[in-house]
mmCIF file of C-alpha atoms in Angstrom:
data_model
loop_
_atom_site.group_PDB
_atom_site.id
_atom_site.type_symbol
_atom_site.label_atom_id
_atom_site.label_comp_id
_atom_site.label_asym_id
_atom_site.label_seq_id
_atom_site.Cartn_x
_atom_site.Cartn_y
_atom_site.Cartn_z
ATOM 1 C CA PHE A 4 -18.254 -9.458 32.061
ATOM 2 C CA ASP A 5 -21.849 -10.421 31.366
ATOM 3 C CA ASP A 6 -23.057 -7.769 33.852
ATOM 4 C CA ALA A 7 -20.959 -4.980 32.278
ATOM 5 C CA PRO A 8 -23.059 -2.311 30.540
ATOM 6 C CA GLN A 9 -22.851 -2.446 26.745
ATOM 7 C CA LEU A 10 -22.402 0.780 24.808
ATOM 8 C CA ASP A 11 -24.728 1.300 21.881
ATOM 9 C CA GLU A 12 -22.587 1.070 18.723
ATOM 10 C CA GLY A 13 -25.251 2.762 16.630
ATOM 11 C CA ILE A 14 -24.611 2.790 12.917
ATOM 12 C CA ARG A 15 -21.158 1.401 12.055
ATOM 13 C CA ILE A 16 -19.428 3.449 9.342
ATOM 14 C CA ALA A 17 -16.187 2.131 7.832
ATOM 15 C CA LEU A 18 -13.812 4.630 6.211
ATOM 16 C CA VAL A 19 -11.780 2.708 3.643
ATOM 17 C CA GLY A 20 -9.316 3.854 1.023
ATOM 18 C CA LYS A 21 -5.726 3.998 -0.094
ATOM 19 C CA ARG A 22 -2.929 5.188 2.133
ATOM 20 C CA ASN A 23 -2.960 8.944 2.782
ATOM 21 C CA ALA A 24 -6.485 9.442 1.409
ATOM 22 C CA GLY A 25 -7.355 11.370 4.573
ATOM 23 C CA LYS A 26 -9.334 8.750 6.489
ATOM 24 C CA SER A 27 -7.982 9.632 9.950
ATOM 25 C CA THR A 28 -8.329 13.352 9.272
ATOM 26 C CA MET A 29 -11.959 12.723 8.284
ATOM 27 C CA VAL A 30 -12.576 10.755 11.507
ATOM 28 C CA ASN A 31 -11.284 13.706 13.545
ATOM 29 C CA ALA A 32 -13.416 16.130 11.515
ATOM 30 C CA LEU A 33 -16.548 14.012 12.033
ATOM 31 C CA ALA A 34 -15.792 13.571 15.742
ATOM 32 C CA GLY A 35 -15.086 17.275 16.183
ATOM 33 C CA ALA A 36 -11.933 16.450 18.148
ATOM 34 C CA GLU A 37 -8.512 14.820 17.803
ATOM 35 C CA ARG A 38 -9.504 11.187 18.341
ATOM 36 C CA VAL A 39 -6.962 9.415 16.132
ATOM 37 C CA ILE A 40 -3.369 10.141 15.138
ATOM 38 C CA VAL A 41 -2.916 12.001 11.859
ATOM 39 C CA SER A 42 0.363 12.245 9.982
ATOM 40 C CA GLU A 43 1.502 12.944 6.435
ATOM 41 C CA GLN A 44 3.667 9.838 6.700
ATOM 42 C CA GLU A 45 2.063 6.832 5.007
ATOM 43 C CA GLY A 46 1.077 3.892 7.159
ATOM 44 C CA THR A 47 0.422 5.794 10.389
ATOM 45 C CA THR A 48 -2.836 3.897 10.980
ATOM 46 C CA ARG A 49 -1.936 0.225 11.280
ATOM 47 C CA ASP A 50 -5.109 -1.227 12.744
ATOM 48 C CA SER A 51 -8.815 -0.483 12.558
ATOM 49 C CA VAL A 52 -9.870 1.922 15.298
ATOM 50 C CA ASP A 53 -13.486 2.372 16.398
ATOM 51 C CA VAL A 54 -14.475 5.920 17.355
ATOM 52 C CA ARG A 55 -17.891 6.411 18.955
ATOM 53 C CA VAL A 56 -19.581 9.689 18.026
ATOM 54 C CA GLU A 57 -22.954 11.090 18.992
ATOM 55 C CA VAL A 58 -24.592 13.664 16.728
ATOM 56 C CA ALA A 59 -28.021 15.106 17.562
ATOM 57 C CA GLY A 60 -28.820 12.081 19.706
ATOM 58 C CA GLN A 61 -27.829 9.571 16.992
ATOM 59 C CA VAL A 62 -24.924 7.244 17.811
ATOM 60 C CA PHE A 63 -22.326 6.300 15.191
ATOM 61 C CA THR A 64 -19.244 4.124 15.395
ATOM 62 C CA ILE A 65 -16.719 5.340 12.850
ATOM 63 C CA ILE A 66 -14.188 2.679 11.910
ATOM 64 C CA ASP A 67 -10.890 4.275 10.895
ATOM 65 C CA THR A 68 -9.014 1.711 8.826
ATOM 66 C CA ALA A 69 -5.424 1.371 7.697
ATOM 67 C CA GLY A 70 -4.720 2.419 4.133
ATOM 68 C CA VAL A 71 -4.820 -0.380 1.603
ATOM 69 C CA ARG A 72 -1.930 -1.047 -0.799
ATOM 70 C CA LYS A 73 -1.452 -3.304 -3.790
ATOM 71 C CA ARG A 74 -0.986 -6.885 -2.660
ATOM 72 C CA LYS A 75 2.415 -7.129 -4.327
ATOM 73 C CA SER A 76 3.546 -3.971 -2.453
ATOM 74 C CA VAL A 77 2.815 -5.501 0.954
ATOM 75 C CA LYS A 78 6.266 -6.410 2.258
ATOM 76 C CA GLN A 79 5.788 -6.987 5.991
ATOM 77 C CA ASP A 80 3.431 -9.095 8.054
ATOM 78 C CA ILE A 81 2.075 -5.989 9.765
ATOM 79 C CA GLU A 82 1.037 -4.525 6.388
ATOM 80 C CA TYR A 83 -0.658 -7.787 5.447
ATOM 81 C CA TYR A 84 -2.697 -7.826 8.656
ATOM 82 C CA SER A 85 -3.493 -4.098 8.382
ATOM 83 C CA THR A 86 -4.945 -4.653 4.911
ATOM 84 C CA HIS A 87 -6.816 -7.750 6.071
ATOM 85 C CA ARG A 88 -8.387 -5.829 8.979
ATOM 86 C CA ALA A 89 -9.374 -2.934 6.694
ATOM 87 C CA LEU A 90 -11.175 -5.342 4.358
ATOM 88 C CA ARG A 91 -12.783 -7.065 7.354
ATOM 89 C CA SER A 92 -14.086 -3.652 8.474
ATOM 90 C CA VAL A 93 -16.106 -3.484 5.259
ATOM 91 C CA ARG A 94 -17.861 -6.707 6.278
ATOM 92 C CA ARG A 95 -18.716 -5.497 9.789
ATOM 93 C CA ALA A 96 -19.866 -2.017 8.733
ATOM 94 C CA ASP A 97 -23.435 -0.934 8.118
ATOM 95 C CA VAL A 98 -22.244 1.757 5.689
ATOM 96 C CA CYS A 99 -18.920 2.344 3.909
ATOM 97 C CA LEU A 100 -17.314 5.654 3.073
ATOM 98 C CA LEU A 101 -14.911 4.997 0.208
ATOM 99 C CA MET A 102 -12.263 7.702 0.530
ATOM 100 C CA ILE A 103 -10.822 8.798 -2.803
ATOM 101 C CA ASP A 104 -7.805 11.116 -2.866
ATOM 102 C CA ALA A 105 -8.654 13.670 -5.569
ATOM 103 C CA THR A 106 -4.974 14.517 -6.065
ATOM 104 C CA VAL A 107 -4.053 11.082 -7.473
ATOM 105 C CA PRO A 108 -5.600 8.953 -10.246
ATOM 106 C CA ILE A 109 -7.967 6.082 -9.462
ATOM 107 C CA SER A 110 -5.894 2.937 -9.025
ATOM 108 C CA GLN A 111 -6.196 -0.821 -8.812
ATOM 109 C CA VAL A 112 -6.391 -0.496 -5.027
ATOM 110 C CA ASP A 113 -9.502 1.700 -5.342
ATOM 111 C CA ARG A 114 -11.049 -0.890 -7.665
ATOM 112 C CA GLN A 115 -10.171 -3.692 -5.213
ATOM 113 C CA LEU A 116 -11.997 -1.817 -2.446
ATOM 114 C CA VAL A 117 -15.018 -1.283 -4.708
ATOM 115 C CA ASN A 118 -15.097 -5.024 -5.436
ATOM 116 C CA GLU A 119 -15.027 -5.784 -1.692
ATOM 117 C CA ILE A 120 -17.832 -3.299 -1.003
ATOM 118 C CA VAL A 121 -20.000 -4.609 -3.847
ATOM 119 C CA LYS A 122 -19.311 -8.235 -2.920
ATOM 120 C CA HIS A 123 -20.693 -7.604 0.585
ATOM 121 C CA HIS A 124 -23.592 -5.396 -0.621
ATOM 122 C CA ARG A 125 -22.691 -2.436 1.577
ATOM 123 C CA PRO A 126 -24.432 0.920 1.193
ATOM 124 C CA THR A 127 -21.673 3.313 0.206
ATOM 125 C CA VAL A 128 -20.864 6.980 -0.155
ATOM 126 C CA VAL A 129 -17.885 7.884 -2.337
ATOM 127 C CA VAL A 130 -16.014 10.639 -0.517
ATOM 128 C CA VAL A 131 -13.710 12.602 -2.808
ATOM 129 C CA ASN A 132 -11.276 14.119 -0.346
ATOM 130 C CA LYS A 133 -8.723 16.892 -0.883
ATOM 131 C CA TRP A 134 -11.117 18.481 -3.376
ATOM 132 C CA ASP A 135 -9.846 21.923 -2.383
ATOM 133 C CA LEU A 136 -6.474 21.014 -3.940
ATOM 134 C CA THR A 137 -7.854 19.976 -7.343
ATOM 135 C CA GLU A 138 -11.148 21.735 -8.007
ATOM 136 C CA ASN A 139 -9.601 24.337 -10.325
ATOM 137 C CA GLN A 140 -7.550 21.726 -12.225
ATOM 138 C CA VAL A 141 -10.517 19.829 -13.712
ATOM 139 C CA THR A 142 -10.956 20.487 -17.436
ATOM 140 C CA LEU A 143 -14.540 21.391 -18.338
ATOM 141 C CA LYS A 144 -15.752 19.951 -21.651
ATOM 142 C CA LYS A 145 -19.043 21.822 -22.036
ATOM 143 C CA ASP A 146 -20.308 25.190 -20.873
ATOM 144 C CA ASP A 147 -22.776 23.631 -18.442
ATOM 145 C CA ASP A 148 -20.183 21.294 -16.883
ATOM 146 C CA THR A 149 -19.021 21.749 -13.309
ATOM 147 C CA PRO A 150 -15.777 20.357 -11.888
ATOM 148 C CA GLN A 151 -17.866 18.001 -9.731
ATOM 149 C CA SER A 152 -19.882 16.650 -12.687
ATOM 150 C CA VAL A 153 -16.739 16.036 -14.744
ATOM 151 C CA TYR A 154 -15.081 14.210 -11.842
ATOM 152 C CA ALA A 155 -18.278 12.223 -11.168
ATOM 153 C CA ASP A 156 -18.238 11.047 -14.813
ATOM 154 C CA TYR A 157 -14.599 10.035 -14.354
ATOM 155 C CA LEU A 158 -15.524 8.021 -11.235
ATOM 156 C CA ASP A 159 -18.376 6.281 -13.107
ATOM 157 C CA ARG A 160 -15.917 5.178 -15.784
ATOM 158 C CA GLU A 161 -13.191 4.085 -13.352
ATOM 159 C CA LEU A 162 -15.166 2.577 -10.461
ATOM 160 C CA LYS A 163 -17.542 0.078 -12.041
ATOM 161 C CA GLY A 164 -20.278 -1.135 -9.732
ATOM 162 C CA LEU A 165 -20.723 1.982 -7.594
ATOM 163 C CA SER A 166 -23.008 4.002 -9.866
ATOM 164 C CA PHE A 167 -25.657 3.800 -7.091
ATOM 165 C CA ALA A 168 -23.410 5.564 -4.570
ATOM 166 C CA PRO A 169 -23.765 9.268 -3.856
ATOM 167 C CA ILE A 170 -20.581 11.316 -4.160
ATOM 168 C CA ALA A 171 -19.451 13.877 -1.596
ATOM 169 C CA PHE A 172 -16.692 16.350 -2.440
ATOM 170 C CA THR A 173 -14.819 17.293 0.721
ATOM 171 C CA SER A 174 -11.726 18.647 2.345
ATOM 172 C CA ALA A 175 -11.302 16.779 5.621
ATOM 173 C CA ILE A 176 -8.477 19.061 6.723
ATOM 174 C CA ASP A 177 -10.818 22.071 6.431
ATOM 175 C CA GLY A 178 -13.524 20.209 8.346
#
């Protein structure tokens, strides 16, 4: 196998987040094609999957990870190993995209992922997914507030340690 040609991995980007945050849908949107299985059923992605994408001559390897759950909620060996591989993907990535589901509150699982990212000093973008479902539900406090600024303040309070990270508001299903 030493003579086999090696594909350029490019920049490795790990998508990490809770179950059903839209990680696989985002991978397909970034790839511009159905590359991984997407389902509304939780736990569809059970292992980390590398998807190689080329955009304008730049190569990226997008690592689609299994959704992470609370440790006490992990009931089967397969869930344990899925979570372990997702956390390991943070360590092997050059950049992390922390997928936040805008339709549910920030949880202990989100904080656990932030701790893992910070512990390994990974550049990170916080991706607030499903924004199209919640944008009009954010309560503005001042006249010059925007839904994005209010939610960004909420993230700063809830996700300690990621104040350096840019925030992207997206809808993966809409591309």
